[in-house]
Short mmCIF file of C-alpha atoms in Angstrom, two decimals:
data_model
loop_
_atom_site.label_atom_id
_atom_site.label_comp_id
_atom_site.label_asym_id
_atom_site.label_seq_id
_atom_site.Cartn_x
_atom_site.Cartn_y
_atom_site.Cartn_z
CA PHE A 1 7.16 -7.87 5.24
CA GLU A 2 9.62 -10.18 4.24
CA VAL A 3 11.48 -7.63 6.17
CA PHE A 4 9.24 -8.80 9.13
CA VAL A 5 9.47 -12.72 8.20
CA GLU A 6 13.08 -12.09 8.13
CA ASN A 7 13.04 -10.32 11.48
CA LEU A 8 11.45 -14.00 12.86
CA VAL A 9 13.51 -16.64 11.22
CA ILE A 10 16.98 -14.63 12.62
CA MET A 11 15.17 -15.04 16.24
CA ALA A 12 13.99 -18.15 15.67
CA TRP A 13 17.84 -19.31 14.15
CA MET A 14 19.20 -17.42 17.46
CA CYS A 15 16.99 -19.15 20.20
CA LEU A 16 17.55 -22.53 18.11
CA PHE A 17 21.50 -22.24 18.32
CA MET A 18 21.58 -20.63 21.70
CA PHE A 19 19.72 -23.55 22.81
CA ALA A 20 21.46 -25.95 20.42
CA TRP A 21 24.80 -24.52 22.86
CA PHE A 22 23.45 -24.13 25.72
CA ASP A 23 22.78 -28.04 25.73
CA MET A 24 25.95 -29.30 24.41
CA SER A 25 27.38 -27.51 27.44
CA SER A 26 25.30 -28.97 30.12
CA LEU A 27 26.66 -32.20 29.12
CA GLN A 28 30.04 -30.43 30.35
CA PHE A 29 28.77 -30.06 33.77
CA PRO A 30 25.42 -32.10 34.23
CA GLU A 31 25.43 -31.33 38.04
CA TYR A 32 24.64 -27.72 36.53
CA ARG A 33 21.88 -29.44 34.20
CA TRP A 34 19.42 -27.26 35.89
CA LEU A 35 20.80 -24.07 35.94
CA PHE A 36 21.06 -25.03 31.58
CA VAL A 37 17.65 -25.86 31.74
CA LEU A 38 16.57 -22.38 34.19
CA VAL A 39 18.61 -20.50 31.25
CA GLU A 40 16.90 -21.97 28.15
CA PHE A 41 13.97 -21.74 29.43
CA LEU A 42 13.91 -17.63 30.87
CA MET A 43 15.89 -17.31 26.80
CA THR A 44 12.23 -18.89 25.61
CA PHE A 45 10.83 -15.65 27.67
CA MET A 46 13.54 -13.19 26.15
CA VAL A 47 12.54 -14.65 22.07
CA VAL A 48 8.40 -14.95 22.88
CA TYR A 49 7.97 -11.80 24.18
CA PRO A 50 9.78 -9.24 21.34
CA LEU A 51 8.47 -12.50 18.62
CA LYS A 52 5.33 -11.36 20.07
CA PHE A 53 5.88 -7.49 20.21
CA LEU A 54 6.94 -7.97 16.36
CA TRP A 55 3.07 -9.74 15.83
CA ALA A 56 1.33 -7.18 17.91
CA GLN A 57 3.12 -3.41 16.23
CA LYS A 58 2.39 -5.12 12.41
CA ARG A 59 -0.90 -6.24 13.12
CA ARG A 60 -1.58 -2.61 15.27
CA ALA A 61 -0.18 -1.04 11.89
CA ILE A 62 -2.35 -2.38 9.34
CA ALA A 63 -5.40 -1.45 11.63
CA ASP A 64 -4.45 1.70 11.60
CA LEU A 65 -5.23 1.63 7.82
CA ALA A 66 -8.87 1.61 7.85
CA ASP A 67 -8.43 5.28 9.87
CA PHE A 68 -5.55 6.53 7.69
CA THR A 69 -6.14 10.18 6.89
CA LEU A 70 -3.41 11.83 4.65
CA SER A 71 -3.54 15.08 5.66
CA GLU A 72 -1.94 13.68 9.13
CA VAL A 73 0.64 12.22 7.42
CA VAL A 74 4.58 14.08 8.41
CA CYS A 75 7.15 14.88 6.18
CA GLY A 76 10.25 15.60 6.62
CA ASN A 77 10.18 19.35 4.82
CA GLU A 78 6.95 20.32 4.71
CA SER A 79 7.51 22.95 2.91
CA PHE A 80 8.46 21.01 -0.06
CA ASP A 81 7.70 16.69 0.42
CA ARG A 82 4.06 17.81 1.22
CA PRO A 83 3.51 20.07 -2.41
CA PHE A 84 6.00 17.18 -4.16
CA VAL A 85 4.65 13.52 -2.73
CA TYR A 86 0.70 15.15 -3.13
CA SER A 87 0.85 15.92 -7.08
CA ALA A 88 2.54 12.27 -7.54
CA ILE A 89 -0.78 11.18 -6.03
CA ASN A 90 -2.92 13.41 -7.73
CA GLY A 91 -0.75 12.20 -10.32
CA TRP A 92 -1.18 8.51 -10.17
CA TYR A 93 -4.85 8.50 -8.61
CA GLY A 94 -6.30 11.14 -9.56
CA SER A 95 -7.19 12.45 -6.29
CA LEU A 96 -6.42 12.65 -2.71
CA GLU A 97 -9.58 11.35 -1.84
CA ALA A 98 -9.48 8.58 -4.28
CA PHE A 99 -5.25 7.68 -2.57
CA THR A 100 -6.77 7.90 1.18
CA ASP A 101 -10.06 5.60 -0.28
CA PHE A 102 -6.96 2.99 -1.70
CA VAL A 103 -5.25 2.44 1.56
CA ARG A 104 -8.21 2.37 3.29
CA GLY A 105 -9.79 -0.60 1.39
CA PRO A 106 -7.89 -2.47 -0.94
CA LEU A 107 -4.16 -1.82 0.23
CA ARG A 108 -5.86 -2.71 3.64
CA GLN A 109 -7.32 -5.87 2.76
CA ASP A 110 -4.20 -7.33 1.08
CA LEU A 111 -1.33 -6.15 3.41
CA LEU A 112 -4.41 -8.36 6.26
CA ASN A 113 -4.45 -11.05 3.12
CA GLU A 114 -0.75 -11.50 3.08
CA PHE A 115 -0.23 -11.38 6.87
CA SER A 116 -3.10 -13.57 8.24
CA THR A 117 -0.88 -16.36 6.88
CA ILE A 118 3.02 -16.42 6.32
CA HIS A 119 4.93 -18.42 4.13
CA LEU A 120 8.91 -18.54 4.69
CA PRO A 121 11.05 -19.26 1.70
CA PHE A 122 11.67 -23.44 1.67
CA ALA A 123 15.47 -22.16 2.53
CA TYR A 124 14.63 -20.83 6.32
CA TYR A 125 13.14 -23.78 6.92
CA PHE A 126 16.78 -24.90 6.74
CA LEU A 127 18.24 -22.55 8.36
CA MET A 128 16.13 -22.55 11.02
CA ALA A 129 16.33 -26.26 11.77
CA SER A 130 20.67 -25.80 10.99
CA PRO A 131 21.38 -25.89 14.68
CA ASN A 132 19.69 -28.56 15.67
CA PHE A 133 21.05 -30.10 12.70
CA GLY A 134 24.92 -29.94 13.55
CA ARG A 135 24.31 -30.97 16.75
CA TYR A 136 22.92 -34.48 15.33
CA LEU A 137 25.16 -34.96 13.24
CA ASP A 138 28.20 -34.30 15.49
CA TYR A 139 27.18 -37.39 17.29
CA SER A 140 26.62 -39.02 14.46
CA LEU A 141 29.36 -39.63 12.90
CA ALA A 142 31.26 -39.42 16.13
CA MET A 143 29.23 -43.06 16.72
CA TRP A 144 30.06 -44.11 12.74
CA ARG A 145 33.64 -43.04 13.61
CA CYS A 146 33.72 -45.07 16.57
CA SER A 147 32.00 -47.63 15.00
CA ALA A 148 29.24 -47.96 17.74
#
């Protein structure tokens, strides 16, 4: 789950960084401001679509756990992996059916509960705010240096 959240954060950070860069660049070419706004608008779709895809993919994977069947799981080396994994499952859960019930029930429910709300570490908020913070810090320091 953490990798999923970090993907969301890094995509949001990249988008905000590009927005800040385009906004600063548009100041140099005010006659083309409409073009910069258009590119920012298109970038929004280019970021939102992958985020939506990641979200749907994660939801689908969790929903599929309701119909989990251990016999349909594919192993890399069927002759070694399947007996090894089955013996480990029997040792940990007592039976293959108990493991299947665990995946369909408590594991799926825990993942649904965790996925229903996303809690970001506080540092991630600073990371996502850094492109805009840096841009406005630049403005503020320039005005302060000029005694404006």
